[in-house]
Amino acid sequence: GRHYAALHGFAGDVLVITGERDAILPPEHAARIRALLPSHAHVALPAEHSLLLTHPHVVADAVQAWLQRGAMR
């Protein structure tokens, strides 16, 4: 859709962190976003939308692991 137009052609590395019970950005919308990003890693947490508030350490660990794998070149 037009909401995702800015993602077309983006070639950078991206970490997509989603909540499996997110009512604001449901899994099917997150899947559309990931489909537009050729170079992405995905972490799905058993959470709702406010991942940084409800799972801050898990999010931080996911970001740190992604960075350590060399995602940011």
mmCIF file of C-alpha atoms in Angstrom:
data_model
loop_
_atom_site.group_PDB
_atom_site.id
_atom_site.type_symbol
_atom_site.label_atom_id
_atom_site.label_comp_id
_atom_site.label_asym_id
_atom_site.label_seq_id
_atom_site.Cartn_x
_atom_site.Cartn_y
_atom_site.Cartn_z
ATOM 1 C CA GLY A 1 0.000 0.000 0.000
ATOM 2 C CA ARG A 2 0.897 3.650 -0.189
ATOM 3 C CA HIS A 3 1.882 3.640 3.491
ATOM 4 C CA TYR A 4 4.839 1.414 2.705
ATOM 5 C CA ALA A 5 6.010 3.238 -0.442
ATOM 6 C CA ALA A 6 9.088 4.666 1.301
ATOM 7 C CA LEU A 7 10.369 1.129 1.895
ATOM 8 C CA HIS A 8 10.489 0.222 -1.809
ATOM 9 C CA GLY A 9 14.066 0.039 -2.944
ATOM 10 C CA PHE A 10 15.587 0.466 0.512
ATOM 11 C CA ALA A 11 18.692 -1.731 0.531
ATOM 12 C CA GLY A 12 20.048 -1.159 4.040
ATOM 13 C CA ASP A 13 20.089 -3.697 6.825
ATOM 14 C CA VAL A 14 17.008 -3.582 9.029
ATOM 15 C CA LEU A 15 16.023 -5.279 12.254
ATOM 16 C CA VAL A 16 12.253 -5.692 12.490
ATOM 17 C CA ILE A 17 11.012 -6.392 16.012
ATOM 18 C CA THR A 18 7.317 -7.194 16.280
ATOM 19 C CA GLY A 19 4.808 -8.202 18.905
ATOM 20 C CA GLU A 20 2.855 -11.353 18.164
ATOM 21 C CA ARG A 21 -0.227 -9.844 19.857
ATOM 22 C CA ASP A 22 0.166 -6.326 18.435
ATOM 23 C CA ALA A 23 -3.273 -4.907 17.601
ATOM 24 C CA ILE A 24 -1.822 -1.642 16.206
ATOM 25 C CA LEU A 25 0.608 -3.288 13.778
ATOM 26 C CA PRO A 26 -0.786 -6.824 13.410
ATOM 27 C CA PRO A 27 1.467 -9.665 12.206
ATOM 28 C CA GLU A 28 0.077 -9.499 8.646
ATOM 29 C CA HIS A 29 1.101 -5.836 8.360
ATOM 30 C CA ALA A 30 4.535 -6.595 9.788
ATOM 31 C CA ALA A 31 4.859 -9.363 7.174
ATOM 32 C CA ARG A 32 4.134 -6.812 4.410
ATOM 33 C CA ILE A 33 6.840 -4.535 5.753
ATOM 34 C CA ARG A 34 9.361 -7.382 5.945
ATOM 35 C CA ALA A 35 8.510 -8.450 2.379
ATOM 36 C CA LEU A 36 9.573 -5.008 1.150
ATOM 37 C CA LEU A 37 12.933 -5.131 2.908
ATOM 38 C CA PRO A 38 15.419 -7.364 1.110
ATOM 39 C CA SER A 39 17.957 -7.310 3.933
ATOM 40 C CA HIS A 40 16.175 -7.749 7.228
ATOM 41 C CA ALA A 41 16.291 -9.758 10.395
ATOM 42 C CA HIS A 42 13.078 -10.412 12.304
ATOM 43 C CA VAL A 43 12.402 -10.979 15.979
ATOM 44 C CA ALA A 44 8.820 -11.720 17.079
ATOM 45 C CA LEU A 45 8.103 -11.354 20.773
ATOM 46 C CA PRO A 46 5.085 -12.712 22.657
ATOM 47 C CA ALA A 47 3.925 -9.170 23.343
ATOM 48 C CA GLU A 48 1.623 -6.352 22.317
ATOM 49 C CA HIS A 49 2.616 -3.048 20.698
ATOM 50 C CA SER A 50 4.621 -1.394 23.482
ATOM 51 C CA LEU A 51 7.628 -3.702 23.276
ATOM 52 C CA LEU A 52 10.103 -1.167 24.633
ATOM 53 C CA LEU A 53 7.979 -0.702 27.734
ATOM 54 C CA THR A 54 6.995 -4.319 28.369
ATOM 55 C CA HIS A 55 10.137 -6.150 27.178
ATOM 56 C CA PRO A 56 13.006 -3.605 27.257
ATOM 57 C CA HIS A 57 15.746 -6.135 28.035
ATOM 58 C CA VAL A 58 14.596 -8.574 25.355
ATOM 59 C CA VAL A 59 14.504 -5.777 22.772
ATOM 60 C CA ALA A 60 17.949 -4.555 23.853
ATOM 61 C CA ASP A 61 19.335 -8.095 23.645
ATOM 62 C CA ALA A 62 17.875 -8.533 20.142
ATOM 63 C CA VAL A 63 19.396 -5.258 18.941
ATOM 64 C CA GLN A 64 22.764 -6.076 20.490
ATOM 65 C CA ALA A 65 22.819 -9.555 18.924
ATOM 66 C CA TRP A 66 21.886 -8.094 15.535
ATOM 67 C CA LEU A 67 24.649 -5.508 15.741
ATOM 68 C CA GLN A 68 27.196 -8.100 16.853
ATOM 69 C CA ARG A 69 26.340 -10.228 13.803
ATOM 70 C CA GLY A 70 27.625 -7.342 11.732
ATOM 71 C CA ALA A 71 24.325 -6.006 10.477
ATOM 72 C CA MET A 72 25.641 -2.462 10.486
ATOM 73 C CA ARG A 73 28.406 -2.460 7.898
#
